[in-house]
XYZ file of C-alpha atoms in Angstrom:
494
model
C 103.854 52.720 109.718
C 105.192 56.252 108.991
C 102.639 58.779 107.580
C 104.162 60.229 104.569
C 103.430 63.320 102.682
C 103.742 64.010 98.771
C 103.185 67.191 96.348
C 99.970 68.050 94.831
C 101.901 67.987 91.207
C 103.311 64.411 91.875
C 106.677 64.832 91.239
C 108.439 64.252 94.557
C 108.793 61.174 96.323
C 106.797 60.834 99.696
C 108.591 62.207 102.841
C 107.863 61.959 106.466
C 106.160 64.624 108.717
C 109.138 66.324 110.060
C 110.783 66.432 106.734
C 107.871 68.129 105.210
C 107.819 70.625 108.097
C 111.324 71.559 107.280
C 111.115 71.607 103.337
C 108.031 73.897 103.253
C 107.262 73.365 99.750
C 107.263 70.257 97.176
C 110.684 70.318 95.092
C 108.515 70.198 92.185
C 106.958 73.453 93.043
C 103.641 71.847 94.474
C 102.281 71.912 97.942
C 102.815 68.946 100.370
C 99.786 66.965 101.225
C 99.064 63.759 103.416
C 99.470 60.639 101.429
C 96.996 59.085 103.608
C 93.306 59.271 104.337
C 91.961 61.779 106.899
C 91.337 60.292 110.106
C 87.493 60.199 111.152
C 87.196 61.513 114.658
C 84.415 60.690 117.250
C 82.886 63.740 118.126
C 81.662 62.734 121.615
C 85.481 62.067 122.526
C 86.501 65.593 121.692
C 83.438 67.682 122.802
C 84.869 68.470 126.237
C 88.611 68.575 125.734
C 90.635 71.872 126.692
C 92.453 73.789 123.636
C 95.597 71.954 124.279
C 94.176 68.464 124.504
C 92.046 69.126 121.404
C 94.783 70.270 119.249
C 96.849 67.212 120.313
C 94.201 64.767 119.210
C 93.724 66.559 115.661
C 97.294 67.422 114.890
C 98.815 64.149 116.230
C 96.348 62.382 113.675
C 98.890 63.702 110.993
C 102.111 62.446 112.676
C 103.237 59.014 113.686
C 101.541 57.722 116.988
C 104.720 57.371 118.751
C 105.377 61.291 118.666
C 102.236 62.247 120.368
C 103.074 63.043 123.772
C 105.997 65.361 122.140
C 103.414 66.760 119.901
C 101.246 67.650 123.246
C 104.240 69.188 124.848
C 104.979 71.379 121.743
C 101.224 72.437 121.557
C 101.342 73.330 125.492
C 104.396 75.495 124.999
C 102.523 77.332 122.015
C 99.342 77.852 123.749
C 99.934 78.041 127.630
C 102.841 80.335 128.114
C 101.065 83.580 128.481
C 101.073 84.430 124.628
C 97.287 83.994 124.746
C 94.490 85.627 126.566
C 93.039 83.415 129.374
C 90.382 82.110 127.068
C 92.154 81.057 123.433
C 89.394 81.285 121.175
C 86.174 82.766 122.620
C 82.870 82.556 120.493
C 80.726 85.364 120.866
C 77.255 86.059 119.281
C 76.672 89.215 117.071
C 73.013 89.019 115.619
C 72.513 85.959 113.793
C 76.085 84.914 113.523
C 78.623 83.376 116.204
C 81.906 85.074 116.009
C 84.806 82.909 116.660
C 87.588 85.404 117.777
C 90.946 84.138 116.594
C 92.829 87.216 117.406
C 93.771 86.824 121.241
C 97.378 85.765 120.719
C 100.647 87.804 120.706
C 99.977 90.020 117.571
C 96.001 90.378 117.536
C 95.543 88.311 114.496
C 94.599 84.851 113.454
C 97.899 84.051 112.097
C 99.046 83.558 115.752
C 96.885 80.416 116.062
C 99.379 78.736 113.691
C 102.657 80.602 113.912
C 102.918 80.224 117.900
C 103.098 76.613 117.185
C 105.080 76.229 113.911
C 108.423 77.357 115.400
C 108.100 74.618 117.906
C 107.403 72.361 114.989
C 110.423 73.670 113.287
C 112.907 73.147 115.803
C 111.493 69.525 117.109
C 111.772 68.558 113.241
C 115.143 69.785 113.129
C 116.107 67.504 116.174
C 114.310 64.462 114.797
C 116.038 64.737 111.315
C 119.443 65.357 112.941
C 119.790 68.356 110.801
C 123.205 70.180 111.389
C 122.431 73.074 109.152
C 120.556 76.357 109.994
C 117.125 76.796 108.452
C 116.506 80.276 106.646
C 112.584 81.021 106.791
C 110.938 82.798 103.923
C 107.861 84.552 104.647
C 105.657 86.675 102.472
C 102.789 88.901 104.163
C 99.736 90.795 103.210
C 99.878 91.915 106.824
C 99.283 89.878 109.597
C 101.554 86.850 108.699
C 104.713 88.835 108.962
C 104.389 90.014 112.604
C 103.151 86.765 113.923
C 105.881 84.788 111.847
C 108.401 87.070 113.441
C 107.377 86.699 116.911
C 107.186 83.109 116.477
C 110.737 82.662 115.211
C 112.553 85.417 116.744
C 115.810 84.303 118.662
C 114.842 80.538 117.955
C 117.864 78.556 117.762
C 119.110 77.503 114.267
C 116.592 79.703 112.492
C 116.753 82.856 110.928
C 113.629 84.531 109.251
C 113.259 87.046 106.377
C 109.706 88.696 106.016
C 108.938 90.552 102.623
C 105.670 92.840 102.624
C 104.504 95.112 100.015
C 105.176 98.533 100.860
C 101.699 100.113 100.149
C 99.873 96.700 100.711
C 99.851 96.631 104.597
C 97.852 98.754 107.025
C 100.322 101.259 109.005
C 99.664 99.258 112.396
C 100.609 95.875 110.718
C 103.673 97.802 109.037
C 104.782 99.349 112.443
C 104.319 95.894 114.135
C 106.886 94.279 111.818
C 109.545 97.220 111.459
C 109.780 97.244 115.381
C 110.439 93.655 115.544
C 113.535 92.849 118.033
C 115.349 89.839 117.663
C 119.067 88.989 116.338
C 117.756 86.473 113.622
C 114.893 88.658 112.180
C 114.857 90.681 109.071
C 111.746 92.671 107.499
C 112.093 93.991 104.012
C 109.607 96.174 102.121
C 109.004 95.422 98.411
C 108.159 97.687 95.676
C 105.251 95.540 94.316
C 102.327 93.618 95.810
C 101.874 90.518 97.962
C 101.350 88.148 94.644
C 105.161 89.231 93.199
C 106.657 88.491 96.639
C 104.873 85.126 96.830
C 105.886 84.198 93.228
C 109.610 85.000 93.793
C 109.600 83.039 97.222
C 108.068 80.100 95.543
C 110.710 80.236 92.794
C 113.450 80.399 95.326
C 112.700 76.856 96.708
C 113.264 75.243 93.156
C 115.934 77.700 91.962
C 119.214 75.618 91.227
C 121.369 78.602 91.895
C 120.149 79.056 95.332
C 120.083 75.399 96.100
C 124.033 75.453 95.298
C 124.575 78.451 97.583
C 122.632 76.839 100.393
C 124.728 73.676 100.106
C 128.014 75.970 99.879
C 126.976 77.606 103.076
C 125.422 75.036 105.126
C 121.708 76.442 105.258
C 118.376 75.356 103.916
C 115.412 77.423 102.852
C 111.713 76.706 104.576
C 108.557 78.533 104.537
C 106.379 80.219 107.526
C 103.643 80.951 104.858
C 100.360 78.490 104.859
C 102.270 76.734 101.989
C 104.008 74.959 104.668
C 101.797 72.035 106.262
C 102.929 73.057 109.721
C 100.989 76.251 109.102
C 97.881 74.604 108.056
C 97.268 71.579 110.542
C 96.959 73.925 113.683
C 94.214 75.910 111.793
C 91.923 72.746 111.665
C 91.592 72.497 115.409
C 89.706 75.995 116.158
C 86.882 74.884 113.630
C 86.326 71.644 116.006
C 86.835 74.219 118.984
C 84.240 76.610 117.813
C 81.708 73.907 117.047
C 81.986 72.350 120.507
C 81.639 75.679 121.910
C 78.061 75.878 120.373
C 77.417 72.312 121.511
C 78.518 73.218 125.001
C 76.389 76.233 125.184
C 73.364 74.377 124.033
C 72.889 76.483 120.722
C 73.046 73.511 118.661
C 73.116 69.651 119.448
C 76.054 67.294 118.748
C 76.308 66.132 115.307
C 73.916 68.970 113.960
C 75.449 70.666 110.867
C 76.476 74.309 110.787
C 77.952 76.542 108.183
C 81.410 78.443 108.422
C 81.678 81.944 106.887
C 85.471 82.672 106.115
C 87.167 85.637 104.922
C 89.670 84.436 102.591
C 92.824 85.737 100.745
C 95.383 82.755 100.319
C 92.706 80.252 101.021
C 94.513 78.336 104.088
C 92.063 79.200 106.518
C 89.083 77.914 104.626
C 90.996 74.817 103.356
C 91.717 73.721 106.986
C 88.055 74.052 107.782
C 87.330 71.500 104.605
C 89.990 69.188 106.188
C 88.258 69.570 109.583
C 84.884 68.341 107.703
C 86.678 65.640 106.233
C 87.683 64.524 109.693
C 84.064 64.386 110.702
C 83.005 67.813 111.527
C 79.507 68.337 110.591
C 79.765 71.102 108.136
C 76.663 71.955 105.886
C 78.674 74.837 103.771
C 81.502 77.124 103.639
C 80.708 80.622 102.737
C 83.890 82.505 101.179
C 84.305 86.068 101.674
C 86.605 87.924 99.362
C 87.185 91.966 98.999
C 87.108 93.869 95.657
C 89.939 91.483 94.558
C 87.304 88.772 94.034
C 89.105 85.981 92.036
C 87.985 83.395 94.781
C 84.332 84.548 94.205
C 84.670 84.129 90.396
C 86.302 80.571 90.861
C 83.462 79.239 93.280
C 80.842 80.508 90.700
C 82.355 79.605 87.488
C 85.159 77.231 87.859
C 87.543 79.691 85.980
C 90.403 81.043 87.809
C 91.983 84.192 85.788
C 94.633 86.282 87.400
C 94.559 88.319 84.228
C 92.539 91.311 85.963
C 93.249 94.736 87.884
C 94.712 94.488 91.100
C 92.929 96.751 93.914
C 94.507 97.861 97.157
C 91.575 97.904 99.494
C 90.665 98.739 103.208
C 90.986 95.015 103.717
C 94.705 94.716 102.601
C 95.325 91.003 103.847
C 93.092 89.902 101.170
C 94.681 91.841 98.246
C 95.835 88.652 96.775
C 95.202 87.119 93.344
C 96.940 83.836 93.495
C 95.514 81.953 96.512
C 98.131 79.094 96.887
C 95.868 76.858 98.983
C 93.303 76.471 96.507
C 95.851 74.054 94.824
C 95.595 71.563 97.432
C 91.603 71.793 97.468
C 91.526 70.871 93.829
C 93.955 68.438 94.627
C 91.692 66.640 97.166
C 88.545 67.166 95.451
C 89.844 65.920 92.047
C 90.428 62.595 93.876
C 93.882 63.305 94.212
C 94.868 63.656 90.558
C 98.212 65.040 90.663
C 98.538 65.018 86.754
C 95.544 67.171 86.566
C 96.920 69.791 88.962
C 100.148 69.880 87.346
C 98.407 70.579 84.072
C 96.290 73.313 85.875
C 99.237 75.062 87.563
C 101.557 74.859 84.141
C 98.570 76.500 82.375
C 98.199 79.213 85.066
C 102.013 80.084 85.045
C 102.132 80.090 81.535
C 98.762 81.944 80.471
C 97.353 83.359 83.664
C 94.324 81.300 83.523
C 92.827 77.724 84.069
C 89.405 76.361 84.126
C 88.375 73.010 86.126
C 85.975 70.579 84.563
C 82.105 70.786 85.201
C 81.914 67.762 87.338
C 84.642 68.954 89.559
C 82.959 72.379 89.957
C 79.573 70.842 90.689
C 81.215 68.960 93.471
C 82.947 72.168 94.727
C 79.570 73.950 94.876
C 78.089 71.624 96.647
C 80.309 72.522 99.656
C 81.349 76.336 98.882
C 79.617 79.335 98.131
C 81.347 82.580 97.615
C 80.813 86.439 97.411
C 82.459 89.575 98.005
C 82.127 93.231 99.286
C 83.886 96.286 98.037
C 85.541 99.135 100.341
C 82.166 101.133 101.090
C 80.139 97.856 101.908
C 83.022 97.020 104.154
C 82.466 100.369 106.214
C 78.657 99.959 106.051
C 78.929 96.289 107.748
C 81.218 97.417 110.368
C 78.767 100.504 111.323
C 75.675 98.242 111.019
C 77.162 95.569 113.287
C 78.423 98.064 115.860
C 75.235 100.177 116.046
C 72.758 97.235 115.954
C 74.679 94.614 118.094
C 77.310 96.663 119.793
C 79.975 94.202 118.214
C 82.935 95.819 116.616
C 84.545 93.999 113.362
C 87.820 94.679 111.868
C 87.636 95.142 107.864
C 88.302 91.607 107.030
C 85.785 90.163 109.298
C 83.402 92.620 108.187
C 83.633 91.194 104.629
C 82.602 87.750 105.964
C 79.695 89.402 107.825
C 78.375 91.026 104.660
C 78.941 88.275 102.559
C 77.028 85.836 105.022
C 74.121 88.527 104.891
C 74.242 88.404 101.199
C 74.272 84.467 101.135
C 71.319 84.276 103.628
C 69.410 86.637 101.440
C 69.994 84.619 98.280
C 69.350 81.000 99.742
C 67.258 81.782 102.714
C 69.575 79.261 104.682
C 68.951 79.399 108.195
C 71.577 76.897 109.287
C 73.569 78.125 112.618
C 76.574 79.901 111.133
C 79.956 80.735 112.734
C 82.255 83.726 111.356
C 85.775 83.403 111.688
C 86.947 86.680 113.045
C 90.538 87.525 111.673
C 92.065 90.410 113.320
C 91.350 92.910 116.167
C 89.364 95.995 114.693
C 92.309 98.040 116.359
C 94.570 96.772 113.656
C 92.802 98.818 111.010
C 91.741 101.631 113.326
C 91.552 104.520 110.351
C 88.921 102.215 108.645
C 86.952 101.187 111.313
C 86.637 104.725 112.990
C 85.839 106.210 109.358
C 82.979 103.591 109.211
C 81.639 104.623 112.630
C 81.864 108.325 112.291
C 82.489 109.153 108.738
C 85.812 111.006 110.072
C 89.343 110.185 108.945
C 92.187 110.124 111.402
C 95.901 109.337 111.684
C 96.363 106.003 112.630
C 97.515 106.512 116.247
C 94.733 109.153 116.685
C 92.064 106.817 115.232
C 93.323 104.174 117.972
C 92.653 106.457 120.721
C 89.291 108.126 119.291
C 87.967 104.416 118.626
C 88.395 103.461 122.034
C 86.673 106.877 123.121
C 83.889 105.973 121.000
C 83.333 102.307 121.532
C 84.881 101.434 124.814
C 86.343 98.376 123.647
C 89.478 97.432 124.725
C 92.734 97.861 122.844
C 94.807 94.611 122.836
C 98.010 94.755 124.760
C 100.046 94.034 121.741
C 98.886 97.139 120.044
C 99.265 99.643 122.759
C 102.018 102.332 122.558
C 102.842 101.197 118.904
C 104.150 104.807 117.896
C 106.523 104.910 120.379
C 108.719 101.657 119.460
C 111.871 102.073 117.795
C 112.142 101.342 114.030
C 114.775 98.737 113.481
C 113.953 97.328 109.794
C 114.169 99.961 107.066
C 115.439 97.798 103.844
C 113.326 98.396 100.574
C 114.010 96.431 97.252
C 112.541 96.099 93.950
C 110.086 93.028 93.422
C 112.651 91.643 90.735
C 115.452 91.576 93.080
C 113.763 89.395 95.605
C 115.716 86.270 94.508
C 119.221 87.980 94.562
C 118.602 89.429 97.818
C 117.898 86.092 99.304
C 121.222 84.709 97.491
C 123.194 87.540 99.228
C 121.662 86.528 102.646
C 122.312 83.124 102.229
C 125.994 83.852 101.128
C 126.234 86.316 104.351
C 125.327 83.382 106.542
């Protein structure tokens, strides 16, 4: 029997796994979700598996059983071809926390965990569906998604990728990584606006009748590399299980013992993957959501009110400078017992008024599983300094948000359950802020990298070496209002 996917907003007929990968977003504007129950896993069967085998067992439960060996082959290509360090996901102790390092891939950020696999999913899905058109991938980034998507899709046959980033909303290293990307099917575009502006426009692109007509005329179709694509979300479930089993196999916890996860959160996909892992049988006590000063998620989890009518801040943790957390829609859908009508109303209200409020009963259910808090810029720097001075562990700004929020959580609750912190990027992706945290001095980005190494002795990841010497290949800049017309022009040029 086919495992089908449908939209959170209930207006699209169910589609199979491969179609959902290619489509990216529901044609009613909703997000695609499994139209079946999550498969409960036997922890004993999984605990000694290597990363590829574990990923195969987890991800294949979202596809038809007949395709399991093909899925294994795709996963092997993604993780065992020299794109990752020898240990794909190390877990290290830093004080009372266990840090799950997700930045050992080809761009030194956690987005590699999913975006190394998504292109393989995409090309396999094209074959499975007998698709003759080319796919134009649209991606919006507040930092790390862009480079990881570009590296994943560059020179992949039958695809081209357009990445939009806010001109002043990513770190200098993140921007340099993107604009120096080689590949004959990639394009990087800076926008005068913020992440939410670009995300809104790209979502509109998928439902635009004008663009649909252009796509038909020029034999191309649109898809997404953002976490709105179910193919981005599923690989992220795996490392929750892997990190848990690392603690079991190191005899830190017993099999079946509950733990917490602290998750730095912007678009909420990373945390949603953890919640799905819990639904599949992973013993999780609580998820601790960590935000920066753009603390819309903190307010939501405390009050049930989602209100984007607020000031937008550019911070030293730019990947979390987001006000519309797309994957929250999926969580509310699942936790409201898959009530698509309710989700449709919430999202309509958000679109029209900039605000929605979930009901009290739903909020109570959510608060049993999630706690949330935030750090401002100075607190972030304080945590980086504290963690390095005390434990000789160097955090990037986003992971520091997670560490600091955990300390606040523990102080408020006295919860002593063992906790894993998801580390989202190498500290060398944000060297100016990290160096300033340790020394109080401000340095130019490339000088900061060198000085940070001198100060800490912590190795610079291979992907970030010699960045300043690379040729800038992408210089396009457009206004946020012109994103849709830009996409239309690129479809016509196809």
